[in-house]
Amino acid sequence: MPEHEDRSRPDRLDEALARLPQEVQPEHDLWPGIAAALPKTPARRWRYLPLVATVAAVAFAGLLAVQLLLPEAQDPTLAPTQTVAELPAEFLAAEAAYRQVRAQRVADLADQLEQLSPETRASVERSLDTIQSALIELRAALGEAPADPVLQHLLLSVYSQEMAVLGQIDQATQVVGDGSIEI
Amino acid sequence: MVKAELDLDREESAYLERARNGDTLAFEWLYRRHVGRVYALCLRMTAEVTLAEECTQRCFIRAWTRLGDFRGDSKLTTWLHSIAINEVLGARRASGRDRAVLVSVSDEERDSAIVANDAGDEMDLERTIAKLPERARHVFVLIAIHGYTHDEAGALLGVAEGTCKAQYHRARRLLAERLGHSAGESMHA
């Protein structure tokens, strides 16, 4: 029927549509079939993808910095991993320990960076910036989910990366100071 | 949409967090809370009980695997609806039934599926919507019943907004014609 023949119809139709239920329950309980088909892998595995990517970028940045400072280093990625494994179980204790060591190394960082060649220094500073960005991101995520063990692990991994870079800067500048290695 | 409407309530957020960590009991809570809205959409889009049940199940199974992707930018129902719509469209493509449901389902079968929970004018209306051509029905169900805009419905169905509007008006015209002939007295009295 053309609309102009009954102008009230659209309104009546809308009123009828508005009365239709937004919810309809299935006649059968569908949950048992769903539960049986749920993959055992927790859904959360995708949740951390962006943060894992961040940590991977940090690892790359840390590796780059270490290679620039000590070309002879055999496998600089091993040190951070081992460090994480050796950290205390309690996350706060681990973080406190990290902060203490970090404070000692950062105190001399500015002077140490001054001893590096401009090119190496720029690369190392970019790596440290990347690490800092990751730490901020992970701290924010952990603030929303403080008990999340995966986030805790990721944060400790980045802490370790930063410690590795700071440690290598320390070693490299001592060597430079002795005049043994030209960077 | 008002921002407050987009915020998940605390209880749902808690269950969502638990489900993300692999807690199937928490996910069952989310299922029980949302299955009515998901099934309603699937049933109205497919006009078939069995297919609607399959799509609803697939929707929640897929949601489980993608929970980590849901960041609360929209309501959980909206997110589940988008998955359900993909399941409905995918099921249609997979079964080669991407034609009007009238070909494969008898009126009686469809009516019994759609109107089980309805009565009176609503029953007539549900029956008539179920008999709409499939593409027009999809658009109409999303916009007229579940409140999506033309733009949103077009995006969800993978069609242009203009196509969406055309199908919507086609559905309204068909509904007006069919209700006028078969149920006009009760609907428009």
Short mmCIF file of C-alpha atoms in Angstrom, two decimals:
data_model
loop_
_atom_site.label_atom_id
_atom_site.label_comp_id
_atom_site.label_asym_id
_atom_site.label_seq_id
_atom_site.Cartn_x
_atom_site.Cartn_y
_atom_site.Cartn_z
CA MET A 1 0.00 0.00 0.00
CA PRO A 2 1.49 3.36 -0.95
CA GLU A 3 2.48 5.47 2.02
CA HIS A 4 0.27 8.38 1.06
CA GLU A 5 -2.82 6.22 1.45
CA ASP A 6 -2.28 5.84 5.17
CA ARG A 7 0.10 8.33 6.76
CA SER A 8 -0.48 6.90 10.20
CA ARG A 9 0.88 3.50 9.19
CA PRO A 10 4.62 4.22 9.60
CA ASP A 11 4.04 5.52 13.10
CA ARG A 12 1.94 2.51 14.00
CA LEU A 13 4.57 0.26 12.54
CA ASP A 14 7.29 1.98 14.54
CA GLU A 15 5.22 1.63 17.68
CA ALA A 16 4.74 -2.06 17.02
CA LEU A 17 8.44 -2.48 16.29
CA ALA A 18 9.32 -0.76 19.54
CA ARG A 19 7.29 -3.36 21.41
CA LEU A 20 9.24 -6.27 19.99
CA PRO A 21 11.55 -7.82 22.56
CA GLN A 22 15.24 -7.09 22.26
CA GLU A 23 15.95 -10.46 23.81
CA VAL A 24 14.71 -13.89 22.81
CA GLN A 25 15.89 -16.90 24.76
CA PRO A 26 16.71 -20.02 22.73
CA GLU A 27 14.46 -22.98 23.33
CA HIS A 28 17.47 -25.11 24.24
CA ASP A 29 20.40 -24.31 26.50
CA LEU A 30 23.20 -23.68 24.03
CA TRP A 31 25.92 -23.40 26.67
CA PRO A 32 26.89 -27.12 26.91
CA GLY A 33 27.65 -27.15 23.17
CA ILE A 34 29.63 -23.93 23.45
CA ALA A 35 31.56 -25.07 26.51
CA ALA A 36 32.52 -28.31 24.78
CA ALA A 37 33.84 -26.43 21.77
CA LEU A 38 35.81 -23.71 23.57
CA PRO A 39 39.50 -23.90 22.70
CA LYS A 40 41.56 -24.66 25.77
CA THR A 41 43.98 -21.89 24.97
CA PRO A 42 42.90 -18.92 27.06
CA ALA A 43 41.59 -15.96 25.15
CA ARG A 44 44.10 -13.73 26.88
CA ARG A 45 46.93 -14.81 24.64
CA TRP A 46 45.98 -12.07 22.18
CA ARG A 47 45.60 -9.43 24.81
CA TYR A 48 49.28 -8.95 25.34
CA LEU A 49 50.25 -8.83 21.70
CA PRO A 50 50.85 -5.06 21.61
CA LEU A 51 52.84 -5.16 24.83
CA VAL A 52 54.83 -8.17 23.72
CA ALA A 53 55.60 -6.27 20.53
CA THR A 54 56.77 -3.37 22.67
CA VAL A 55 59.03 -5.62 24.68
CA ALA A 56 60.38 -7.15 21.48
CA ALA A 57 61.18 -3.66 20.23
CA VAL A 58 62.92 -2.94 23.50
CA ALA A 59 64.92 -6.13 23.24
CA PHE A 60 65.99 -5.12 19.76
CA ALA A 61 66.90 -1.65 20.94
CA GLY A 62 68.85 -3.07 23.85
CA LEU A 63 70.66 -5.50 21.60
CA LEU A 64 71.55 -2.72 19.19
CA ALA A 65 72.94 -0.58 21.98
CA VAL A 66 74.98 -3.39 23.43
CA GLN A 67 76.40 -4.32 20.04
CA LEU A 68 77.46 -0.74 19.47
CA LEU A 69 79.19 -0.61 22.82
CA LEU A 70 80.78 -4.03 22.90
CA PRO A 71 81.10 -5.68 19.50
CA GLU A 72 82.78 -8.70 21.07
CA ALA A 73 79.83 -9.55 23.28
CA GLN A 74 78.85 -13.16 22.50
CA ASP A 75 75.12 -13.04 23.19
CA PRO A 76 74.00 -9.99 25.07
CA THR A 77 70.35 -11.12 25.16
CA LEU A 78 71.26 -13.94 27.53
CA ALA A 79 72.09 -11.65 30.39
CA PRO A 80 68.66 -10.02 30.71
CA THR A 81 66.88 -13.37 30.52
CA GLN A 82 69.04 -14.81 33.23
CA THR A 83 68.54 -11.73 35.32
CA VAL A 84 64.78 -12.12 35.12
CA ALA A 85 65.05 -15.74 36.14
CA GLU A 86 67.11 -14.77 39.18
CA LEU A 87 64.79 -12.06 40.38
CA PRO A 88 62.87 -12.71 43.61
CA ALA A 89 59.40 -14.14 43.26
CA GLU A 90 57.73 -11.11 44.79
CA PHE A 91 57.36 -8.53 42.11
CA LEU A 92 57.68 -5.55 44.41
CA ALA A 93 60.89 -6.86 45.85
CA ALA A 94 62.23 -7.34 42.35
CA GLU A 95 61.22 -3.86 41.35
CA ALA A 96 62.79 -2.37 44.46
CA ALA A 97 66.04 -4.13 43.71
CA TYR A 98 65.95 -2.90 40.16
CA ARG A 99 65.38 0.68 41.26
CA GLN A 100 68.28 0.55 43.67
CA VAL A 101 70.75 -0.66 41.07
CA ARG A 102 69.35 1.62 38.45
CA ALA A 103 69.81 4.66 40.69
CA GLN A 104 73.49 3.85 41.06
CA ARG A 105 74.05 3.48 37.34
CA VAL A 106 71.97 6.44 36.26
CA ALA A 107 73.98 8.71 38.58
CA ASP A 108 76.98 8.40 36.28
CA LEU A 109 75.07 8.00 33.04
CA ALA A 110 75.38 11.57 31.81
CA ASP A 111 79.17 11.58 32.25
CA GLN A 112 79.45 8.13 30.68
CA LEU A 113 77.45 9.16 27.62
CA GLU A 114 79.76 12.12 27.16
CA GLN A 115 82.63 9.70 26.64
CA LEU A 116 80.94 7.92 23.70
CA SER A 117 81.26 8.95 20.10
CA PRO A 118 78.32 11.12 18.94
CA GLU A 119 76.97 8.36 16.71
CA THR A 120 77.13 5.68 19.39
CA ARG A 121 75.74 8.05 21.97
CA ALA A 122 72.76 8.90 19.77
CA SER A 123 71.99 5.22 19.20
CA VAL A 124 72.28 4.38 22.88
CA GLU A 125 70.07 7.31 23.85
CA ARG A 126 67.44 6.19 21.35
CA SER A 127 67.55 2.72 22.87
CA LEU A 128 67.14 4.10 26.37
CA ASP A 129 64.23 6.24 25.20
CA THR A 130 62.56 3.18 23.71
CA ILE A 131 63.04 1.33 26.97
CA GLN A 132 61.59 4.22 28.97
CA SER A 133 58.53 4.39 26.73
CA ALA A 134 57.97 0.68 27.20
CA LEU A 135 58.33 0.99 30.96
CA ILE A 136 55.74 3.77 31.06
CA GLU A 137 53.35 1.73 28.92
CA LEU A 138 53.77 -1.40 31.00
CA ARG A 139 53.46 0.46 34.30
CA ALA A 140 50.18 1.95 33.08
CA ALA A 141 48.89 -1.48 32.08
CA LEU A 142 49.97 -2.91 35.39
CA GLY A 143 48.18 -0.09 37.16
CA GLU A 144 44.94 -1.39 35.69
CA ALA A 145 45.72 -5.01 36.45
CA PRO A 146 48.26 -5.09 39.29
CA ALA A 147 47.93 -8.83 39.89
CA ASP A 148 48.51 -9.80 36.29
CA PRO A 149 51.51 -12.15 36.22
CA VAL A 150 52.11 -11.72 32.50
CA LEU A 151 52.38 -7.95 32.82
CA GLN A 152 54.69 -8.35 35.79
CA HIS A 153 56.92 -10.62 33.76
CA LEU A 154 56.96 -8.25 30.80
CA LEU A 155 57.84 -5.31 33.03
CA LEU A 156 60.67 -7.21 34.65
CA SER A 157 61.95 -8.17 31.22
CA VAL A 158 62.15 -4.53 30.19
CA TYR A 159 63.79 -3.62 33.48
CA SER A 160 66.38 -6.26 32.71
CA GLN A 161 66.92 -4.89 29.24
CA GLU A 162 67.51 -1.46 30.67
CA MET A 163 69.93 -2.84 33.24
CA ALA A 164 71.83 -4.65 30.50
CA VAL A 165 72.22 -1.48 28.46
CA LEU A 166 73.23 0.58 31.49
CA GLY A 167 75.69 -2.10 32.51
CA GLN A 168 77.26 -2.20 29.09
CA ILE A 169 77.53 1.58 29.00
CA ASP A 170 79.30 1.42 32.33
CA GLN A 171 81.74 -1.25 31.14
CA ALA A 172 82.35 0.37 27.79
CA THR A 173 83.13 3.79 29.22
CA GLN A 174 85.52 2.30 31.74
CA VAL A 175 87.36 0.65 28.86
CA VAL A 176 87.32 3.87 26.90
CA GLY A 177 88.68 5.61 29.95
CA ASP A 178 91.62 3.22 29.97
CA GLY A 179 92.19 3.89 26.31
CA SER A 180 91.97 0.19 25.47
CA ILE A 181 89.03 0.22 23.11
CA GLU A 182 88.07 2.79 20.52
CA ILE A 183 84.31 3.00 20.09
CA MET B 1 26.21 7.48 21.95
CA VAL B 2 26.52 8.80 25.46
CA LYS B 3 29.84 7.86 26.97
CA ALA B 4 28.18 6.36 30.01
CA GLU B 5 26.38 3.94 27.73
CA LEU B 6 29.69 2.70 26.45
CA ASP B 7 31.08 1.97 29.86
CA LEU B 8 30.89 -1.59 30.96
CA ASP B 9 29.38 -2.00 34.34
CA ARG B 10 31.74 -3.16 37.03
CA GLU B 11 30.29 -6.60 37.42
CA GLU B 12 30.54 -7.33 33.72
CA SER B 13 34.06 -5.93 33.60
CA ALA B 14 35.09 -8.26 36.39
CA TYR B 15 33.66 -11.28 34.62
CA LEU B 16 35.21 -10.13 31.37
CA GLU B 17 38.63 -9.90 32.96
CA ARG B 18 38.29 -13.37 34.44
CA ALA B 19 37.15 -14.78 31.11
CA ARG B 20 40.13 -13.21 29.38
CA ASN B 21 42.31 -15.14 31.79
CA GLY B 22 40.71 -18.39 30.69
CA ASP B 23 37.92 -18.68 33.28
CA THR B 24 35.11 -20.52 31.47
CA LEU B 25 32.70 -20.04 34.38
CA ALA B 26 33.07 -16.28 33.99
CA PHE B 27 32.52 -16.65 30.27
CA GLU B 28 29.37 -18.66 30.95
CA TRP B 29 28.12 -15.74 33.06
CA LEU B 30 28.71 -13.42 30.11
CA TYR B 31 26.97 -15.90 27.83
CA ARG B 32 23.89 -16.09 30.07
CA ARG B 33 23.75 -12.32 30.23
CA HIS B 34 23.96 -11.74 26.50
CA VAL B 35 22.59 -14.83 24.82
CA GLY B 36 19.08 -13.39 24.61
CA ARG B 37 20.17 -10.43 22.55
CA VAL B 38 22.50 -12.44 20.36
CA TYR B 39 19.95 -15.17 19.71
CA ALA B 40 17.20 -12.64 18.99
CA LEU B 41 19.35 -11.09 16.30
CA CYS B 42 20.38 -14.44 14.82
CA LEU B 43 16.81 -15.74 14.82
CA ARG B 44 15.41 -12.65 13.15
CA MET B 45 18.19 -12.55 10.57
CA THR B 46 18.07 -16.25 9.69
CA ALA B 47 14.38 -16.92 10.39
CA GLU B 48 15.42 -20.47 11.21
CA VAL B 49 15.73 -21.87 14.71
CA THR B 50 18.43 -24.41 13.97
CA LEU B 51 20.59 -22.01 12.01
CA ALA B 52 20.07 -19.29 14.61
CA GLU B 53 21.18 -21.65 17.35
CA GLU B 54 24.26 -22.65 15.35
CA CYS B 55 25.18 -19.04 14.69
CA THR B 56 24.68 -18.14 18.34
CA GLN B 57 26.96 -20.94 19.44
CA ARG B 58 29.60 -20.04 16.88
CA CYS B 59 29.36 -16.41 17.91
CA PHE B 60 30.21 -17.17 21.53
CA ILE B 61 32.96 -19.63 20.60
CA ARG B 62 34.56 -17.02 18.37
CA ALA B 63 34.08 -14.36 21.03
CA TRP B 64 36.00 -16.54 23.47
CA THR B 65 38.98 -16.66 21.15
CA ARG B 66 38.83 -12.92 20.57
CA LEU B 67 38.09 -11.63 24.06
CA GLY B 68 41.53 -10.10 24.19
CA ASP B 69 40.61 -7.88 21.26
CA PHE B 70 37.59 -6.39 23.04
CA ARG B 71 38.74 -3.18 24.69
CA GLY B 72 35.40 -1.72 25.75
CA ASP B 73 35.20 0.89 23.01
CA SER B 74 31.64 -0.30 22.41
CA LYS B 75 29.13 -2.25 24.43
CA LEU B 76 29.82 -5.94 24.72
CA THR B 77 26.43 -6.60 23.12
CA THR B 78 27.38 -4.55 20.07
CA TRP B 79 30.65 -6.43 19.78
CA LEU B 80 28.87 -9.76 20.08
CA HIS B 81 26.31 -8.63 17.50
CA SER B 82 29.06 -7.87 15.01
CA ILE B 83 30.44 -11.38 15.48
CA ALA B 84 26.97 -12.90 15.24
CA ILE B 85 26.23 -11.06 12.00
CA ASN B 86 29.43 -12.39 10.49
CA GLU B 87 28.43 -15.87 11.55
CA VAL B 88 24.99 -15.50 9.98
CA LEU B 89 26.39 -14.18 6.72
CA GLY B 90 29.14 -16.80 6.73
CA ALA B 91 26.69 -19.61 7.37
CA ARG B 92 24.55 -18.45 4.50
CA ARG B 93 27.49 -18.33 2.14
CA ALA B 94 28.80 -21.69 3.29
CA SER B 95 25.48 -23.45 2.82
CA GLY B 96 24.72 -21.84 -0.51
CA ARG B 97 21.51 -20.50 0.91
CA ASP B 98 22.23 -16.92 0.07
CA ARG B 99 18.77 -16.58 -1.41
CA ALA B 100 15.41 -15.81 0.03
CA VAL B 101 14.63 -18.12 2.90
CA LEU B 102 11.30 -18.77 1.28
CA VAL B 103 13.00 -21.27 -0.99
CA SER B 104 13.97 -23.67 1.74
CA VAL B 105 11.73 -23.05 4.70
CA SER B 106 8.00 -23.40 4.77
CA ASP B 107 5.87 -20.62 6.17
CA GLU B 108 4.66 -22.87 8.93
CA GLU B 109 8.17 -23.84 9.95
CA ARG B 110 9.34 -20.25 10.00
CA ASP B 111 6.33 -18.98 11.84
CA SER B 112 6.70 -21.50 14.62
CA ALA B 113 10.33 -20.48 14.99
CA ILE B 114 9.80 -16.76 15.11
CA VAL B 115 6.68 -16.38 17.15
CA ALA B 116 7.28 -18.83 19.95
CA ASN B 117 7.71 -16.01 22.44
CA ASP B 118 5.26 -13.54 21.00
CA ALA B 119 1.58 -12.93 20.90
CA GLY B 120 -0.94 -10.70 19.16
CA ASP B 121 0.32 -7.85 17.01
CA GLU B 122 3.93 -8.65 17.80
CA MET B 123 3.37 -12.18 16.54
CA ASP B 124 1.94 -10.91 13.27
CA LEU B 125 4.79 -8.47 12.89
CA GLU B 126 7.49 -11.06 13.63
CA ARG B 127 5.92 -13.43 11.11
CA THR B 128 5.79 -10.79 8.45
CA ILE B 129 9.37 -9.67 9.05
CA ALA B 130 10.51 -13.29 8.80
CA LYS B 131 8.95 -13.51 5.35
CA LEU B 132 10.79 -10.49 4.00
CA PRO B 133 13.44 -11.12 1.34
CA GLU B 134 16.67 -12.01 3.10
CA ARG B 135 18.77 -8.94 2.37
CA ALA B 136 15.95 -6.56 3.12
CA ARG B 137 15.20 -8.48 6.30
CA HIS B 138 18.80 -8.27 7.49
CA VAL B 139 18.88 -4.52 7.06
CA PHE B 140 15.45 -4.02 8.57
CA VAL B 141 16.14 -6.18 11.62
CA LEU B 142 19.36 -4.32 12.39
CA ILE B 143 17.90 -0.85 11.95
CA ALA B 144 14.25 -1.10 12.92
CA ILE B 145 14.49 -3.59 15.76
CA HIS B 146 18.01 -3.47 17.10
CA GLY B 147 18.58 0.25 16.69
CA TYR B 148 21.55 0.47 14.39
CA THR B 149 21.96 3.41 12.03
CA HIS B 150 22.10 2.93 8.26
CA ASP B 151 25.80 3.59 8.38
CA GLU B 152 26.38 1.05 11.14
CA ALA B 153 24.16 -1.56 9.53
CA GLY B 154 25.90 -1.08 6.19
CA ALA B 155 29.28 -1.57 7.82
CA LEU B 156 28.13 -4.66 9.71
CA LEU B 157 26.58 -6.22 6.62
CA GLY B 158 29.31 -5.16 4.24
CA VAL B 159 27.07 -3.09 1.99
CA ALA B 160 27.03 0.56 1.04
CA GLU B 161 24.94 2.92 3.12
CA GLY B 162 22.85 3.72 0.06
CA THR B 163 22.13 0.05 -0.51
CA CYS B 164 21.20 -0.23 3.12
CA LYS B 165 18.70 2.61 2.85
CA ALA B 166 17.20 1.15 -0.29
CA GLN B 167 16.74 -2.27 1.33
CA TYR B 168 15.29 -0.68 4.44
CA HIS B 169 12.67 1.24 2.52
CA ARG B 170 11.92 -1.83 0.46
CA ALA B 171 11.35 -3.77 3.66
CA ARG B 172 9.08 -1.08 5.09
CA ARG B 173 7.06 -0.97 1.90
CA LEU B 174 6.68 -4.75 1.83
CA LEU B 175 5.74 -4.83 5.49
CA ALA B 176 3.12 -2.14 5.01
CA GLU B 177 1.66 -4.04 2.08
CA ARG B 178 1.66 -7.40 3.80
CA LEU B 179 0.42 -6.19 7.13
CA GLY B 180 -2.29 -4.26 5.36
CA HIS B 181 -3.49 -7.43 3.69
CA SER B 182 -3.05 -10.02 6.37
CA ALA B 183 -2.88 -8.38 9.75
CA GLY B 184 -3.84 -4.84 9.09
CA GLU B 185 -6.89 -4.92 11.26
CA SER B 186 -5.11 -5.95 14.40
CA MET B 187 -2.01 -3.89 13.69
CA HIS B 188 -3.65 -0.70 12.64
CA ALA B 189 -6.97 -0.73 14.38
#
